[in-house]
mmCIF file of C-alpha atoms in Angstrom:
data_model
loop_
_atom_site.group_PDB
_atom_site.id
_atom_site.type_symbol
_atom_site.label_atom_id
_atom_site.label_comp_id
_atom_site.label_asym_id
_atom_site.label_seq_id
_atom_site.Cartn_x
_atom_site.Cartn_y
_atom_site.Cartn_z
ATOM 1 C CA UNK C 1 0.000 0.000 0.000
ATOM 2 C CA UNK C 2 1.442 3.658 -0.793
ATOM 3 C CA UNK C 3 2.568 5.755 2.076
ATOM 4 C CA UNK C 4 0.226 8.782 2.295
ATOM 5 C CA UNK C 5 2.639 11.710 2.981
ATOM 6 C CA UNK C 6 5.750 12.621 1.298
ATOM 7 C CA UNK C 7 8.739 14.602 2.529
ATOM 8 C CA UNK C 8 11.770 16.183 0.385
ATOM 9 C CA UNK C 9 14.669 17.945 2.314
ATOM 10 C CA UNK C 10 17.475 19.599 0.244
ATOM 11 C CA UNK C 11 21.285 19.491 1.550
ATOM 12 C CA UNK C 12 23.157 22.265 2.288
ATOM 13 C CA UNK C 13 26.046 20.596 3.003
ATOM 14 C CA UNK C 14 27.038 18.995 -0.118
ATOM 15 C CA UNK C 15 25.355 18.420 -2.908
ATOM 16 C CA UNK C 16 22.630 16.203 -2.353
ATOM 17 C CA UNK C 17 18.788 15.254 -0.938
ATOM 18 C CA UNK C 18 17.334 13.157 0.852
ATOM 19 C CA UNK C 19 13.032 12.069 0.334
ATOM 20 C CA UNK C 20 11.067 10.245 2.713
ATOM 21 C CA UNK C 21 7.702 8.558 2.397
ATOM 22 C CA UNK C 22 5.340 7.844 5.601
ATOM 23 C CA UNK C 23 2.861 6.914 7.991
ATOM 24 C CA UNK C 24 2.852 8.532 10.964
ATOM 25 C CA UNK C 25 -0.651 7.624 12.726
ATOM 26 C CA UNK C 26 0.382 5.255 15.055
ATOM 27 C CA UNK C 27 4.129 5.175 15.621
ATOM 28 C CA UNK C 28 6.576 6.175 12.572
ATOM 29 C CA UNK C 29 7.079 3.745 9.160
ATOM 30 C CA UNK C 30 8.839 5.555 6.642
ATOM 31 C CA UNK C 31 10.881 4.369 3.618
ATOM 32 C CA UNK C 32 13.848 7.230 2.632
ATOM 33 C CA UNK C 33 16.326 7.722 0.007
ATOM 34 C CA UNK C 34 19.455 9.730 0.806
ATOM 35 C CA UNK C 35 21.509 10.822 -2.042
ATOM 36 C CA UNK C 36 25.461 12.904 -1.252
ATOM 37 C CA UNK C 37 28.140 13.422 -3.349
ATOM 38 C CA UNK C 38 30.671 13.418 -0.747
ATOM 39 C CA UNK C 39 32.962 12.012 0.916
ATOM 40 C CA UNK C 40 32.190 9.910 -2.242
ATOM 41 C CA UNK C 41 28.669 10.042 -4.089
ATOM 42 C CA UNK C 42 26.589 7.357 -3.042
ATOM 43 C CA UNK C 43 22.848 6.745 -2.652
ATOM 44 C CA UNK C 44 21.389 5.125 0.841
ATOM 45 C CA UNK C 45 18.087 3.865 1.075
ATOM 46 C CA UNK C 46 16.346 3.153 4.566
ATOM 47 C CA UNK C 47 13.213 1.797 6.178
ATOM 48 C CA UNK C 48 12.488 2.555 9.350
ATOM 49 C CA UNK C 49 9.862 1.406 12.041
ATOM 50 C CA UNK C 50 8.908 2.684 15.478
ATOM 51 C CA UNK C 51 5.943 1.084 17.985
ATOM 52 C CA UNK C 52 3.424 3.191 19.088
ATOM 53 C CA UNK C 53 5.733 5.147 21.608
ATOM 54 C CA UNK C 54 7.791 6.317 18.713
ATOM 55 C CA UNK C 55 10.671 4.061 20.455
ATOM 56 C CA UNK C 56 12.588 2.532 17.686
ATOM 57 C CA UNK C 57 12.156 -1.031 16.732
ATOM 58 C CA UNK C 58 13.938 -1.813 13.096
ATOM 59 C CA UNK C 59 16.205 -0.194 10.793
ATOM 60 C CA UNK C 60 17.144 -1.313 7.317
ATOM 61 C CA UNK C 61 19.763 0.722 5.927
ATOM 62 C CA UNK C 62 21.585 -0.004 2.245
ATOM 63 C CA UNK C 63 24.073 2.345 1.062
ATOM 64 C CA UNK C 64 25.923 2.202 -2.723
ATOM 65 C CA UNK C 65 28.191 3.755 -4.873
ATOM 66 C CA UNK C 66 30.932 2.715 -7.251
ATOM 67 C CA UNK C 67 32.888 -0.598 -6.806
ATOM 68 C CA UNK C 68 30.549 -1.023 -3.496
ATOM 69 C CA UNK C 69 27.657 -1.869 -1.783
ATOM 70 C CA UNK C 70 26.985 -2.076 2.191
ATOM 71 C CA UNK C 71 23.833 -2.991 4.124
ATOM 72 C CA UNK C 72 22.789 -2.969 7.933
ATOM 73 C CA UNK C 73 19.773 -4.075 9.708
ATOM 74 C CA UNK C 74 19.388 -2.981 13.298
ATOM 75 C CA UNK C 75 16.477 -4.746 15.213
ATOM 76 C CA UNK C 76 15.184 -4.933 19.322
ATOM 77 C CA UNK C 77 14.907 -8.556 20.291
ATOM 78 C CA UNK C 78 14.185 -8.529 23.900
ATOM 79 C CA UNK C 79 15.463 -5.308 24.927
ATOM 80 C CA UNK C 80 18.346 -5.297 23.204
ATOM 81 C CA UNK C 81 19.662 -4.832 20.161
ATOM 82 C CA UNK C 82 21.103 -7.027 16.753
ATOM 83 C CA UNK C 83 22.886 -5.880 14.705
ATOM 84 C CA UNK C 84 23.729 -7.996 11.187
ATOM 85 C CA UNK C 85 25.822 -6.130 8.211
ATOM 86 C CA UNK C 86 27.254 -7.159 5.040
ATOM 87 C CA UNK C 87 29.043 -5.708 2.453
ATOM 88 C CA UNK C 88 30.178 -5.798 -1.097
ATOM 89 C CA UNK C 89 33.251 -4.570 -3.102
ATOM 90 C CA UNK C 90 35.945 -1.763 -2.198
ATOM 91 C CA UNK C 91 34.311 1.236 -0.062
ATOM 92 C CA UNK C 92 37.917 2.141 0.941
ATOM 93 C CA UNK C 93 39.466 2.174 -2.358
ATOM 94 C CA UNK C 94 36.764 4.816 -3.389
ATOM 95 C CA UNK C 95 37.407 6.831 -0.287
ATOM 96 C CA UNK C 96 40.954 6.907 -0.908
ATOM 97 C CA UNK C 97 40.866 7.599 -4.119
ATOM 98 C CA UNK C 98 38.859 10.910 -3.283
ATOM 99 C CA UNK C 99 41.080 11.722 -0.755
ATOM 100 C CA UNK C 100 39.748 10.544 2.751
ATOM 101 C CA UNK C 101 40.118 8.081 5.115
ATOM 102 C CA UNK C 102 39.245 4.278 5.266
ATOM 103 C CA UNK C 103 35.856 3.783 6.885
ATOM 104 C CA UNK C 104 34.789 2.019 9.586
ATOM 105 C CA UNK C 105 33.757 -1.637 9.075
ATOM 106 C CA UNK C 106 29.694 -1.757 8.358
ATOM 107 C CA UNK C 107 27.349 -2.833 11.778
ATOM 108 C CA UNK C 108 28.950 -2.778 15.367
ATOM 109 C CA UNK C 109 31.500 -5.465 17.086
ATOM 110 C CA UNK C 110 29.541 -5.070 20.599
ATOM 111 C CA UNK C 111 26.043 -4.720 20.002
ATOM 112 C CA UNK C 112 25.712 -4.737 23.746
ATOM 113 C CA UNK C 113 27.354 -1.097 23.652
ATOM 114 C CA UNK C 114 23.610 0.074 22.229
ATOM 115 C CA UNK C 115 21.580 -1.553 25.551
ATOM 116 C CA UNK C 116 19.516 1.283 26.400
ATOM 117 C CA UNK C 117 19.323 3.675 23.491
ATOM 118 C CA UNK C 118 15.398 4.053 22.186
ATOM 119 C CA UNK C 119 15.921 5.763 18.841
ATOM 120 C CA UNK C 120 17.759 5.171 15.632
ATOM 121 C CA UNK C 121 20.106 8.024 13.920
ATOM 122 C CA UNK C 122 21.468 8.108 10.335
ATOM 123 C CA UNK C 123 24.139 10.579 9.536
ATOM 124 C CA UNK C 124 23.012 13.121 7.014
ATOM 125 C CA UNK C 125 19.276 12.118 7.445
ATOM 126 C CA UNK C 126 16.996 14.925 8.815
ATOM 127 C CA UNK C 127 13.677 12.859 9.328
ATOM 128 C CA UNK C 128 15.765 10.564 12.333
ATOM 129 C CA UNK C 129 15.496 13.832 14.503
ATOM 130 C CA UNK C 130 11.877 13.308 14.345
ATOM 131 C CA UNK C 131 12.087 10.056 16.579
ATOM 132 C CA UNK C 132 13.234 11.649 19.818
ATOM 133 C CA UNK C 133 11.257 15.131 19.208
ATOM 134 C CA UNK C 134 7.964 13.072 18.905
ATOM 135 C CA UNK C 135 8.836 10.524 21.095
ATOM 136 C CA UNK C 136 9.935 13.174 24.500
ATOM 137 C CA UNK C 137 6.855 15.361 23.310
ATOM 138 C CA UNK C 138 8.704 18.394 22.748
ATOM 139 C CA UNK C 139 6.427 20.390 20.629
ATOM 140 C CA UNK C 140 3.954 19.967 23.407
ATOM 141 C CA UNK C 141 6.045 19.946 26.243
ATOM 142 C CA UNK C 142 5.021 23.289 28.191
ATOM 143 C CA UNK C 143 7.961 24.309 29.233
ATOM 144 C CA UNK C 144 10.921 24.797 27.231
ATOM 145 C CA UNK C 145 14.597 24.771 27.940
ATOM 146 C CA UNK C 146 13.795 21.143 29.983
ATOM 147 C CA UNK C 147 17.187 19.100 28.445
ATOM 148 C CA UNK C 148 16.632 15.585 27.188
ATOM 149 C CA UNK C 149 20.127 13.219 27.043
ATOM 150 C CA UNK C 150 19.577 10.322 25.203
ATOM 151 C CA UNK C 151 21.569 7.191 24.119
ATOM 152 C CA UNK C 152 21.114 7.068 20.017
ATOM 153 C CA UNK C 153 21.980 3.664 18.073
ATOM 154 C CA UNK C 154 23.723 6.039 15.125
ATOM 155 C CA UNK C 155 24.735 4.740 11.714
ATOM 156 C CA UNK C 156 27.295 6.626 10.293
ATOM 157 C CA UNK C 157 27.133 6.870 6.296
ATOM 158 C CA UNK C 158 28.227 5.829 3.886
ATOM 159 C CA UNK C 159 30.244 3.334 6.110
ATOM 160 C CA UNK C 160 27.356 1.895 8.102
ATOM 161 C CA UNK C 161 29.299 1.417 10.739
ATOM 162 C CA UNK C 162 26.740 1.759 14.277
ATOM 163 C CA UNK C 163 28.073 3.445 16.733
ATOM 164 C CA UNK C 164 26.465 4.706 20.638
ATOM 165 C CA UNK C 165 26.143 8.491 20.658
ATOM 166 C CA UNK C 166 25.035 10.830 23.578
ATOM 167 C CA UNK C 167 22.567 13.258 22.360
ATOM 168 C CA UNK C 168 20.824 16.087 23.985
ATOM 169 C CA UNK C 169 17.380 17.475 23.017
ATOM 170 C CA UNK C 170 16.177 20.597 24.421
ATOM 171 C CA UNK C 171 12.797 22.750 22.974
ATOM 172 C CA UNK C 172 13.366 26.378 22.576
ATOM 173 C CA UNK C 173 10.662 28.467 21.589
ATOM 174 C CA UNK C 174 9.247 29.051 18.176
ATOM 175 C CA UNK C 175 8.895 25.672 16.814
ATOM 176 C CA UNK C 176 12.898 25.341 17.450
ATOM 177 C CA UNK C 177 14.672 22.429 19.532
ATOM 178 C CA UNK C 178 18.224 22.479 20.172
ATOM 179 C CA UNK C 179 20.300 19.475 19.314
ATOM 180 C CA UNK C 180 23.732 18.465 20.474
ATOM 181 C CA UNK C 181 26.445 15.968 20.850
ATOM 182 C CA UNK C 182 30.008 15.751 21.813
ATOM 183 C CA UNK C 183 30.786 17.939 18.314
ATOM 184 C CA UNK C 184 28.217 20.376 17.574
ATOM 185 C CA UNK C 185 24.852 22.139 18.795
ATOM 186 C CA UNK C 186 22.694 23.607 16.466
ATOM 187 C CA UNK C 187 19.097 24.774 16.811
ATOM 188 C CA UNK C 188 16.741 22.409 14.379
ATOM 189 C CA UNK C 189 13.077 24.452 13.133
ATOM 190 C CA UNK C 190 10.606 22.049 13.308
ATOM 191 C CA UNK C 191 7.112 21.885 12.163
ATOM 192 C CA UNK C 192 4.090 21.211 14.858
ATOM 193 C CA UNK C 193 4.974 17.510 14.495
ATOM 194 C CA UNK C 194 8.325 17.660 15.299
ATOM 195 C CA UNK C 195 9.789 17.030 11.748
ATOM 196 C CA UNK C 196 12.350 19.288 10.961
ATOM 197 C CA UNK C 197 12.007 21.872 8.368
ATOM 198 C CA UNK C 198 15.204 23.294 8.502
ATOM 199 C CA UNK C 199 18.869 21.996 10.164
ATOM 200 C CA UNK C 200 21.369 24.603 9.464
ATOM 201 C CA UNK C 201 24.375 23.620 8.005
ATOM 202 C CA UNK C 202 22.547 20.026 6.633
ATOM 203 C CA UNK C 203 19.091 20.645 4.925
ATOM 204 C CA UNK C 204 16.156 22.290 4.211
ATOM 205 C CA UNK C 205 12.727 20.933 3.767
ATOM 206 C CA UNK C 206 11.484 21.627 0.380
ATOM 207 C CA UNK C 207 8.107 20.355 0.040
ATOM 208 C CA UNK C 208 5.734 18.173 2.557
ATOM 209 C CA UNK C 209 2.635 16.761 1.206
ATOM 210 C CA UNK C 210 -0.070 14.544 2.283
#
């Protein structure tokens, strides 16, 4: 069955988009396409499932470019999570190529690193920010400036490798909530859902339609 609503962000970043299609009545299901030309171009695809809390419960994430394909599913069994990854052909050799680093190896040695963390992230996406805003109830919450830390099961792209990140939340005023972690803080604008219309320095919601 289609997904009824439609999202399209534009990167500000690099060059690049990301669109997202969704159902959002009763928990979050959303399929996603994330498209970058740097470090090295490369398209990632996702699907994405919450329960009813908005606490995250599966993430399918396959990311490809040239010479190389990587996937990652991330599920909660029983509290905690597994993680399974696989990959295909030479991500390094592209990287290096281009001028960077190696990458990390796709998925996560100690899944037991992740015990505790209730939402998913995926580096360069701006519809994961949505989990934790709808989830806490910040765009309700009556009093802003309350701080949130959270532990985030975050997929790095286009590696896939998962990693545990601390993340703060915090609602401002405005239809704004403050995100940070251990490298940056920057104030997201956010509809009265709590998806973000605007991350600045990332992306920039272009059209929404249901």
């Amino acid at each position: 069955m289609p997904l009824p609503t439609a999202v399209f962000w534009e990167r500000s970043d690099v060059s690049g988009a990301e669109h997202a299609l969704l159902e959002a009545r009763d928990g979050l299901y959303a399929q996603g396409t994330l498209l970058a030309a740097a470090p090295v171009p490369f398209a990632c695809r996702y699907e994405v499932q919450t329960g009813p809390d908005w606490a995250a419960a599966r993430l399918d994430v396959r990311a490809e470019g040239a010479g190389w394909a990587r996937a990652v599913r991330l599920e909660l069994a029983a509290g905690r999570w597994r993680v399974t990854a696989s990959e295909q052909g030479d991500l390094d050799a592209e990287l290096i190529r281009n001028g960077h680093p190696r990458a990390g190896l796709p998925g996560c040695d100690d899944p037991d690193l992740l015990y505790g963390a209730f939402d998913v992230g995926l580096g360069g996406s701006s519809l994961f920010a949505t989990l934790p805003i709808h989830r806490l109830g910040l765009m309700e919450a009556a009093e802003p400036g309350v701080a949130h830390r959270l532990s985030v099961a975050w997929v790095l792209v286009p590696s896939l490798e998962v990693v545990q990140a601390d993340q703060i939340y915090t609602r401002l005023d405005d239809g704004r909530v403050r995100f940070a972690d251990e490298i940056t803080s920057v104030d997201l604008l956010c509809d009265a859902e709590g998806f973000v219309t605007e991350r600045p320095g990332l992306a920039r919601r272009v059209t929404a339609s249901a």
